Coordinates of C-alpha atoms in Angstrom, one line a residue:
M261 CA 215.1 27.9 175.1
M262 CA 215.8 31.6 174.8
P263 CA 218.6 32.5 172.3
S264 CA 221.7 33.8 173.9
T265 CA 222.5 37.5 173.5
V266 CA 225.8 38.9 172.5
D267 CA 226.9 42.3 173.7
T268 CA 227.9 44.5 170.8
P269 CA 231.2 46.2 171.7
E270 CA 231.4 50.0 171.5
P271 CA 233.6 51.3 168.7
D272 CA 236.9 52.2 170.1
A273 CA 239.0 55.3 169.2
A274 CA 240.7 53.4 166.4
S275 CA 237.5 52.4 164.7
P276 CA 237.0 53.5 161.1
S277 CA 233.9 55.6 161.9
R278 CA 235.8 57.5 164.6
W279 CA 238.7 58.1 162.3
R280 CA 236.3 59.4 159.6
M281 CA 234.7 61.8 162.1
A282 CA 238.0 63.1 163.3
W283 CA 239.3 63.5 159.7
G284 CA 236.2 65.4 158.8
A285 CA 236.5 67.8 161.7
A286 CA 240.2 68.4 161.0
S287 CA 239.5 69.0 157.3
R288 CA 236.8 71.5 158.2
R289 CA 239.2 73.3 160.5
V290 CA 241.9 73.5 157.8
L291 CA 239.3 74.8 155.3
D292 CA 238.0 77.4 157.7
A293 CA 241.5 78.6 158.3
A294 CA 242.3 78.8 154.6
Y295 CA 238.9 79.9 153.4
P296 CA 237.1 81.5 156.4
P297 CA 233.3 82.0 156.2
Q298 CA 232.3 85.3 154.6
C299 CA 229.2 87.6 154.9
V300 CA 226.9 86.8 152.0
A301 CA 226.4 90.5 151.3
C302 CA 229.8 92.2 151.7
R303 CA 232.3 89.2 151.9
E304 CA 233.7 90.3 155.4
I305 CA 234.8 87.4 157.6
T306 CA 232.0 85.9 159.8
A307 CA 231.8 83.3 162.5
E308 CA 229.4 81.1 160.6
P309 CA 229.0 80.4 156.8
A310 CA 225.9 81.6 154.9
T311 CA 225.2 84.5 157.3
L312 CA 225.3 88.3 157.4
C313 CA 228.0 90.1 159.3
A314 CA 227.0 92.4 162.1
V315 CA 227.1 95.5 159.9
C316 CA 225.0 94.1 157.1
W317 CA 222.6 92.7 159.6
R318 CA 222.2 96.1 161.1
D319 CA 221.7 97.7 157.7
M320 CA 219.3 95.1 156.4
P321 CA 215.9 96.8 156.0
F322 CA 213.9 94.1 157.8
I323 CA 210.1 94.1 157.8
A324 CA 208.7 93.5 161.3
R325 CA 205.4 94.0 162.9
P326 CA 203.3 96.0 162.9
F327 CA 202.4 95.1 159.3
C328 CA 199.3 94.3 157.3
E329 CA 198.3 90.7 158.0
R330 CA 197.1 90.2 154.4
L331 CA 199.7 92.1 152.3
G332 CA 202.7 92.0 154.7
T333 CA 203.3 95.8 154.2
P334 CA 204.6 97.6 157.3
F335 CA 202.8 100.3 159.3
A336 CA 204.6 103.3 160.6
V337 CA 202.7 103.2 164.0
D338 CA 201.6 100.3 166.1
I339 CA 198.0 100.8 167.2
G340 CA 197.6 97.3 168.6
G341 CA 195.9 94.1 167.4
P342 CA 195.8 92.4 163.9
L343 CA 195.8 95.1 161.3
L344 CA 194.7 95.4 157.6
S345 CA 196.0 98.1 155.4
P346 CA 193.6 100.3 153.4
A347 CA 195.0 98.6 150.2
A348 CA 194.1 95.2 151.5
I349 CA 190.6 96.3 152.4
A350 CA 189.9 98.2 149.2
D351 CA 191.4 95.5 146.8
P352 CA 191.8 92.2 148.7
P353 CA 194.5 89.9 147.2
V354 CA 193.7 86.5 145.8
F355 CA 196.1 84.8 148.3
G356 CA 195.4 84.7 152.0
R357 CA 198.5 86.3 153.5
A358 CA 201.9 87.5 152.5
R359 CA 205.2 87.7 154.4
S360 CA 208.5 89.2 153.3
V361 CA 211.9 89.5 155.0
A362 CA 212.8 93.0 154.0
H363 CA 212.1 96.1 152.0
H364 CA 213.4 95.8 148.4
R365 CA 216.2 98.3 148.8
G366 CA 219.7 98.5 150.1
A367 CA 221.3 95.2 151.1
A368 CA 218.2 93.2 150.5
Q369 CA 217.8 94.5 146.9
E370 CA 221.5 93.7 146.3
L371 CA 221.2 90.1 147.5
V372 CA 218.1 89.6 145.3
H373 CA 220.0 90.9 142.2
K374 CA 223.1 88.8 143.0
L375 CA 221.0 85.7 143.4
K376 CA 219.0 86.3 140.3
Y377 CA 221.6 87.6 137.9
G378 CA 225.0 87.3 139.5
D379 CA 225.3 83.5 139.5
R380 CA 225.4 83.5 143.4
Q381 CA 223.2 80.5 144.0
E382 CA 224.8 80.0 147.4
L383 CA 223.0 83.1 148.6
A384 CA 219.8 81.1 148.6
I385 CA 220.9 79.3 151.8
A386 CA 221.0 82.5 153.9
M387 CA 218.0 84.1 152.1
G388 CA 215.9 81.0 152.4
G389 CA 216.8 80.8 156.1
M390 CA 215.6 84.3 156.7
M391 CA 212.4 83.6 154.7
T392 CA 211.8 80.5 156.9
A393 CA 211.9 82.7 160.0
A394 CA 209.8 85.5 158.4
A395 CA 207.1 83.0 157.4
A396 CA 207.0 80.9 160.6
D397 CA 203.3 81.5 161.1
L398 CA 202.5 80.5 157.5
L399 CA 204.7 77.5 157.6
A400 CA 202.9 76.2 160.7
E401 CA 199.7 75.9 158.7
A402 CA 201.1 75.0 155.2
T403 CA 201.2 71.4 153.9
V404 CA 203.2 72.0 150.7
I405 CA 205.7 74.6 149.4
I406 CA 205.5 75.6 145.7
P407 CA 208.0 78.0 144.0
V408 CA 206.8 80.4 141.4
P409 CA 207.9 78.7 138.1
L410 CA 209.9 80.2 135.2
H411 CA 209.1 79.6 131.6
W412 CA 211.4 76.9 130.2
T413 CA 213.1 79.3 127.8
R414 CA 214.0 81.7 130.7
L415 CA 215.1 78.8 132.8
W416 CA 217.3 77.6 130.1
Q417 CA 218.9 81.1 129.8
R418 CA 219.4 81.6 133.6
R419 CA 220.2 77.9 134.3
F420 CA 218.3 77.9 137.5
N421 CA 215.1 79.2 139.1
Q422 CA 215.8 81.5 142.0
A423 CA 212.4 80.9 143.5
A424 CA 213.0 77.1 143.4
A425 CA 216.4 77.5 145.2
L426 CA 214.7 79.5 148.0
A427 CA 211.9 77.0 148.3
A428 CA 214.3 74.1 148.5
V429 CA 216.1 75.8 151.5
M430 CA 212.7 76.5 153.2
G431 CA 211.6 72.9 152.6
R432 CA 214.8 71.5 154.3
R433 CA 214.4 74.0 157.2
S434 CA 210.7 73.3 157.7
G435 CA 210.4 69.7 156.8
L436 CA 207.6 70.4 154.3
P437 CA 207.6 68.9 150.8
V438 CA 208.5 71.2 147.9
E439 CA 206.4 70.4 144.8
A440 CA 207.5 72.4 141.8
G441 CA 205.5 70.3 139.4
L442 CA 202.1 71.4 140.8
L443 CA 202.4 74.8 139.0
R444 CA 203.8 75.5 135.6
R445 CA 204.4 78.6 133.5
R446 CA 203.1 78.0 130.0
K447 CA 203.5 81.6 128.7
R448 CA 206.7 83.5 128.4
T449 CA 205.8 86.9 129.8
L450 CA 207.5 90.3 129.4
R451 CA 209.7 91.3 132.3
Q452 CA 207.6 93.0 134.9
V453 CA 210.1 95.7 135.6
G454 CA 208.7 99.1 134.4
L455 CA 205.1 97.9 133.8
T456 CA 202.2 99.5 135.5
R457 CA 199.9 97.5 137.7
S458 CA 197.3 97.0 134.9
Q459 CA 200.1 96.1 132.4
R460 CA 201.5 93.5 134.8
Q461 CA 198.1 91.9 135.3
E462 CA 197.6 91.8 131.5
N463 CA 201.1 90.4 131.0
L464 CA 200.4 87.5 133.4
Q465 CA 197.0 86.6 132.0
G466 CA 197.1 82.9 131.3
A467 CA 200.7 82.6 132.3
F468 CA 200.3 79.8 134.8
I469 CA 198.6 76.4 134.7
A470 CA 198.1 73.6 137.2
P471 CA 198.7 70.4 135.1
D472 CA 195.7 68.1 134.9
D473 CA 197.6 65.1 136.1
M474 CA 198.8 67.0 139.2
K475 CA 195.4 68.4 140.3
A476 CA 194.6 65.4 142.5
A477 CA 197.9 66.0 144.4
L478 CA 197.0 69.6 144.8
R479 CA 193.5 69.2 146.0
G480 CA 193.0 70.3 149.6
Q481 CA 196.6 71.4 150.1
R482 CA 197.5 74.5 152.0
V483 CA 200.1 76.0 149.7
L484 CA 203.0 78.3 150.6
L485 CA 204.0 80.0 147.4
V486 CA 207.6 81.2 147.2
D487 CA 209.2 84.0 145.1
D488 CA 212.1 86.3 145.5
V489 CA 210.4 89.7 145.2
M490 CA 206.8 91.0 145.5
T491 CA 206.1 94.4 143.8
T492 CA 202.4 94.9 143.1
S493 CA 201.3 91.3 144.0
S494 CA 200.3 90.6 140.3
T495 CA 202.4 87.4 140.0
A496 CA 201.3 86.1 143.4
N497 CA 197.7 86.8 142.5
A498 CA 197.9 85.2 139.2
A499 CA 199.6 82.0 140.5
S500 CA 197.3 81.9 143.6
R501 CA 194.1 82.1 141.4
V502 CA 195.3 79.1 139.3
L503 CA 196.1 77.1 142.4
L504 CA 192.8 77.8 144.1
K505 CA 190.8 77.0 141.0
A506 CA 192.7 73.7 140.7
G507 CA 191.6 72.7 144.2
A508 CA 194.1 74.1 146.7
A509 CA 192.4 74.8 150.1
A510 CA 194.4 78.0 150.7
V511 CA 197.5 79.9 149.3
D512 CA 199.8 82.1 151.3
V513 CA 202.9 83.8 149.9
V514 CA 206.4 84.5 151.1
T515 CA 209.2 86.5 149.4
F516 CA 212.6 87.6 150.4
A517 CA 211.9 91.3 149.5
R518 CA 208.8 93.5 149.2
V519 CA 208.5 96.8 147.3
V520 CA 206.8 99.2 149.7
T521 CA 205.5 102.4 148.3
A522 CA 204.8 105.4 150.6
S523 CA 201.0 105.9 151.1

Protein backbone atom coordinates (compact mmCIF):
# COMPACT_ATOMS: atom_id res chain seq x y z
CA MET A 1 0.00 0.00 0.00
CA MET A 2 1.48 3.33 -1.07
CA PRO A 3 1.93 5.92 1.70
CA SER A 4 -0.39 8.85 1.43
CA THR A 5 1.07 12.18 0.42
CA VAL A 6 0.36 15.44 2.14
CA ASP A 7 0.56 18.69 0.22
CA THR A 8 2.83 21.24 1.88
CA PRO A 9 1.05 24.57 2.02
CA GLU A 10 2.77 27.57 0.53
CA PRO A 11 3.88 30.10 3.13
CA ASP A 12 1.41 32.92 3.32
CA ALA A 13 2.16 36.60 3.57
CA ALA A 14 2.17 36.38 7.35
CA SER A 15 4.81 33.60 7.53
CA PRO A 16 8.03 34.38 9.46
CA SER A 17 10.20 34.01 6.34
CA ARG A 18 8.10 36.52 4.43
CA TRP A 19 8.24 38.94 7.32
CA ARG A 20 12.04 38.58 7.54
CA MET A 21 12.40 39.24 3.81
CA ALA A 22 10.15 42.28 3.97
CA TRP A 23 11.95 43.61 7.04
CA GLY A 24 15.34 43.11 5.37
CA ALA A 25 14.24 44.96 2.22
CA ALA A 26 12.79 47.81 4.27
CA SER A 27 15.96 48.04 6.37
CA ARG A 28 18.12 48.25 3.26
CA ARG A 29 15.95 51.06 1.89
CA VAL A 30 16.29 52.99 5.14
CA LEU A 31 20.06 52.48 5.23
CA ASP A 32 20.42 53.50 1.57
CA ALA A 33 18.46 56.67 2.30
CA ALA A 34 20.53 57.49 5.38
CA TYR A 35 23.87 56.25 4.00
CA PRO A 36 23.62 56.13 0.19
CA PRO A 37 26.23 54.10 -1.75
CA GLN A 38 29.37 56.05 -2.58
CA CYS A 39 32.02 55.87 -5.28
CA VAL A 40 34.98 53.93 -3.90
CA ALA A 41 37.41 56.50 -5.34
CA CYS A 42 35.89 59.95 -4.74
CA ARG A 43 32.95 59.24 -2.35
CA GLU A 44 30.33 60.74 -4.71
CA ILE A 45 26.86 59.17 -4.52
CA THR A 46 26.39 56.13 -6.79
CA ALA A 47 23.48 53.85 -7.69
CA GLU A 48 25.24 50.71 -6.45
CA PRO A 49 27.67 50.07 -3.58
CA ALA A 50 31.33 49.16 -4.18
CA THR A 51 31.49 50.78 -7.62
CA LEU A 52 33.00 53.79 -9.37
CA CYS A 53 30.99 56.85 -10.30
CA ALA A 54 30.74 57.80 -13.97
CA VAL A 55 33.49 60.41 -13.70
CA CYS A 56 35.99 58.10 -11.97
CA TRP A 57 35.17 55.27 -14.37
CA ARG A 58 35.88 57.61 -17.29
CA ASP A 59 39.16 58.72 -15.72
CA MET A 60 40.36 55.23 -14.71
CA PRO A 61 43.42 54.40 -16.88
CA PHE A 62 42.19 50.94 -17.90
CA ILE A 63 44.44 48.57 -19.82
CA ALA A 64 42.66 47.00 -22.79
CA ARG A 65 43.72 45.12 -25.87
CA PRO A 66 45.94 45.33 -27.78
CA PHE A 67 48.45 44.27 -25.11
CA CYS A 68 51.31 41.79 -24.81
CA GLU A 69 49.77 38.38 -24.20
CA ARG A 70 52.63 37.42 -21.85
CA LEU A 71 53.29 40.59 -19.85
CA GLY A 72 49.93 42.35 -20.18
CA THR A 73 51.61 45.62 -21.20
CA PRO A 74 49.60 47.66 -23.71
CA PHE A 75 50.55 48.50 -27.29
CA ALA A 76 49.94 51.91 -28.81
CA VAL A 77 48.77 50.45 -32.14
CA ASP A 78 46.71 47.36 -32.92
CA ILE A 79 48.34 45.42 -35.76
CA GLY A 80 46.04 42.43 -35.34
CA GLY A 81 46.44 38.95 -33.87
CA PRO A 82 47.99 37.81 -30.56
CA LEU A 83 51.01 39.99 -29.82
CA LEU A 84 54.20 39.63 -27.82
CA SER A 85 56.19 42.66 -26.75
CA PRO A 86 59.93 42.94 -27.41
CA ALA A 87 60.48 42.67 -23.64
CA ALA A 88 58.58 39.37 -23.46
CA ILE A 89 60.58 37.96 -26.37
CA ALA A 90 63.97 39.13 -25.13
CA ASP A 91 63.40 38.22 -21.45
CA PRO A 92 60.42 35.84 -21.11
CA PRO A 93 58.80 35.84 -17.66
CA VAL A 94 58.72 32.74 -15.47
CA PHE A 95 54.90 32.91 -15.34
CA GLY A 96 52.75 32.19 -18.37
CA ARG A 97 50.57 35.29 -18.75
CA ALA A 98 49.79 38.46 -16.83
CA ARG A 99 46.72 40.66 -16.79
CA SER A 100 46.10 43.99 -15.02
CA VAL A 101 43.09 46.24 -14.70
CA ALA A 102 44.79 49.61 -15.12
CA HIS A 103 47.98 51.62 -15.38
CA HIS A 104 49.50 52.37 -11.99
CA ARG A 105 48.68 56.07 -12.07
CA GLY A 106 45.82 58.45 -11.35
CA ALA A 107 42.73 56.91 -9.81
CA ALA A 108 44.15 53.37 -10.00
CA GLN A 109 47.27 54.31 -8.04
CA GLU A 110 45.13 56.10 -5.47
CA LEU A 111 42.92 53.04 -4.95
CA VAL A 112 45.96 50.78 -4.50
CA HIS A 113 47.44 53.17 -1.93
CA LYS A 114 44.18 53.50 0.00
CA LEU A 115 43.71 49.73 0.13
CA LYS A 116 47.29 49.05 1.16
CA TYR A 117 47.96 51.87 3.61
CA GLY A 118 44.67 53.70 4.21
CA ASP A 119 42.80 50.96 6.07
CA ARG A 120 40.17 50.90 3.29
CA GLN A 121 39.68 47.14 3.08
CA GLU A 122 36.22 47.60 1.55
CA LEU A 123 37.95 48.76 -1.64
CA ALA A 124 38.92 45.14 -2.29
CA ILE A 125 35.31 44.41 -3.31
CA ALA A 126 35.35 46.82 -6.26
CA MET A 127 38.99 46.22 -7.16
CA GLY A 128 38.66 42.45 -6.98
CA GLY A 129 35.56 42.61 -9.15
CA MET A 130 37.45 44.54 -11.83
CA MET A 131 40.34 42.08 -11.60
CA THR A 132 37.92 39.19 -12.12
CA ALA A 133 36.76 40.79 -15.37
CA ALA A 134 40.28 41.63 -16.52
CA ALA A 135 41.49 38.07 -15.91
CA ALA A 136 38.47 36.26 -17.34
CA ASP A 137 40.56 34.30 -19.84
CA LEU A 138 43.01 33.23 -17.13
CA LEU A 139 40.27 32.28 -14.67
CA ALA A 140 38.69 30.05 -17.32
CA GLU A 141 41.79 27.83 -17.21
CA ALA A 142 42.83 28.22 -13.56
CA THR A 143 42.12 25.61 -10.89
CA VAL A 144 43.25 27.55 -7.82
CA ILE A 145 43.86 31.16 -6.77
CA ILE A 146 46.89 32.00 -4.62
CA PRO A 147 47.60 35.49 -3.20
CA VAL A 148 51.18 36.73 -2.96
CA PRO A 149 51.90 36.32 0.76
CA LEU A 150 53.30 38.84 3.23
CA HIS A 151 55.97 38.02 5.78
CA TRP A 152 54.32 37.50 9.17
CA THR A 153 55.97 40.60 10.66
CA ARG A 154 54.61 42.83 7.89
CA LEU A 155 51.21 41.16 8.17
CA TRP A 156 51.22 41.93 11.89
CA GLN A 157 52.01 45.59 11.19
CA ARG A 158 49.37 46.06 8.46
CA ARG A 159 46.77 43.73 10.03
CA PHE A 160 45.78 42.30 6.63
CA ASN A 161 47.25 41.21 3.30
CA GLN A 162 45.82 43.29 0.47
CA ALA A 163 46.60 40.55 -2.07
CA ALA A 164 44.65 38.03 0.03
CA ALA A 165 41.68 40.43 0.26
CA LEU A 166 41.63 40.80 -3.55
CA ALA A 167 42.02 37.05 -4.04
CA ALA A 168 39.07 36.36 -1.71
CA VAL A 169 36.81 38.57 -3.83
CA MET A 170 38.01 36.86 -7.02
CA GLY A 171 37.38 33.47 -5.48
CA ARG A 172 33.80 34.38 -4.60
CA ARG A 173 33.18 35.84 -8.06
CA SER A 174 34.73 32.94 -9.99
CA GLY A 175 33.88 29.99 -7.74
CA LEU A 176 37.54 28.93 -7.64
CA PRO A 177 39.21 27.93 -4.34
CA VAL A 178 41.62 30.40 -2.75
CA GLU A 179 44.55 28.61 -1.09
CA ALA A 180 46.84 31.03 0.71
CA GLY A 181 48.75 28.25 2.47
CA LEU A 182 50.27 26.86 -0.73
CA LEU A 183 52.82 29.70 -0.83
CA ARG A 184 54.57 31.36 2.11
CA ARG A 185 56.99 34.22 2.56
CA ARG A 186 59.88 33.09 4.73
CA LYS A 187 62.09 36.16 4.32
CA ARG A 188 61.22 39.73 5.22
CA THR A 189 62.36 41.64 2.16
CA LEU A 190 63.12 45.32 1.79
CA ARG A 191 60.39 47.45 0.24
CA GLN A 192 60.68 47.18 -3.53
CA VAL A 193 59.96 50.88 -4.12
CA GLY A 194 63.05 52.67 -5.41
CA LEU A 195 65.06 49.51 -6.13
CA THR A 196 66.45 48.74 -9.56
CA ARG A 197 65.42 45.57 -11.42
CA SER A 198 68.58 43.71 -10.34
CA GLN A 199 68.18 44.92 -6.75
CA ARG A 200 64.57 43.72 -6.73
CA GLN A 201 65.59 40.30 -7.95
CA GLU A 202 68.34 40.04 -5.32
CA ASN A 203 65.96 41.28 -2.63
CA LEU A 204 63.48 38.49 -3.45
CA GLN A 205 66.07 35.70 -3.62
CA GLY A 206 64.79 32.91 -1.37
CA ALA A 207 61.82 34.99 -0.19
CA PHE A 208 59.11 32.43 -1.01
CA ILE A 209 58.62 28.78 -0.18
CA ALA A 210 56.04 26.13 -0.98
CA PRO A 211 55.66 24.19 2.31
CA ASP A 212 56.56 20.49 1.99
CA ASP A 213 53.25 19.40 3.50
CA MET A 214 51.34 21.39 0.86
CA LYS A 215 53.20 20.26 -2.26
CA ALA A 216 50.84 17.35 -2.89
CA ALA A 217 47.91 19.79 -3.00
CA LEU A 218 49.83 22.04 -5.38
CA ARG A 219 50.92 19.34 -7.82
CA GLY A 220 49.26 19.69 -11.24
CA GLN A 221 47.36 22.86 -10.34
CA ARG A 222 46.93 25.73 -12.76
CA VAL A 223 47.60 28.67 -10.46
CA LEU A 224 46.32 32.22 -10.75
CA LEU A 225 48.67 34.33 -8.63
CA VAL A 226 47.11 37.55 -7.26
CA ASP A 227 48.82 40.78 -6.21
CA ASP A 228 47.91 44.47 -6.10
CA VAL A 229 50.65 45.95 -8.32
CA MET A 230 53.17 44.67 -10.86
CA THR A 231 56.22 46.84 -11.48
CA THR A 232 59.14 44.88 -12.95
CA SER A 233 57.59 41.39 -12.57
CA SER A 234 60.30 40.46 -10.03
CA THR A 235 57.84 39.41 -7.31
CA ALA A 236 55.63 37.49 -9.75
CA ASN A 237 58.66 35.73 -11.24
CA ALA A 238 60.10 34.77 -7.85
CA ALA A 239 56.77 33.39 -6.60
CA SER A 240 56.03 31.62 -9.90
CA ARG A 241 59.44 29.94 -9.92
CA VAL A 242 58.77 28.43 -6.49
CA LEU A 243 55.26 27.28 -7.42
CA LEU A 244 56.40 25.64 -10.66
CA LYS A 245 59.34 23.93 -8.96
CA ALA A 246 56.94 22.60 -6.32
CA GLY A 247 54.78 20.93 -8.99
CA ALA A 248 52.26 23.49 -10.29
CA ALA A 249 51.37 22.82 -13.93
CA ALA A 250 51.19 26.52 -14.84
CA VAL A 251 51.17 29.95 -13.19
CA ASP A 252 49.43 33.05 -14.51
CA VAL A 253 49.31 36.41 -12.74
CA VAL A 254 46.70 39.12 -12.23
CA THR A 255 47.18 42.49 -10.52
CA PHE A 256 44.97 45.50 -10.15
CA ALA A 257 47.59 47.95 -11.44
CA ARG A 258 50.59 47.67 -13.73
CA VAL A 259 53.53 50.06 -13.98
CA VAL A 260 54.04 50.71 -17.69
CA THR A 261 57.20 52.46 -18.82
CA ALA A 262 57.50 54.13 -22.18
CA SER A 263 59.52 52.09 -24.65
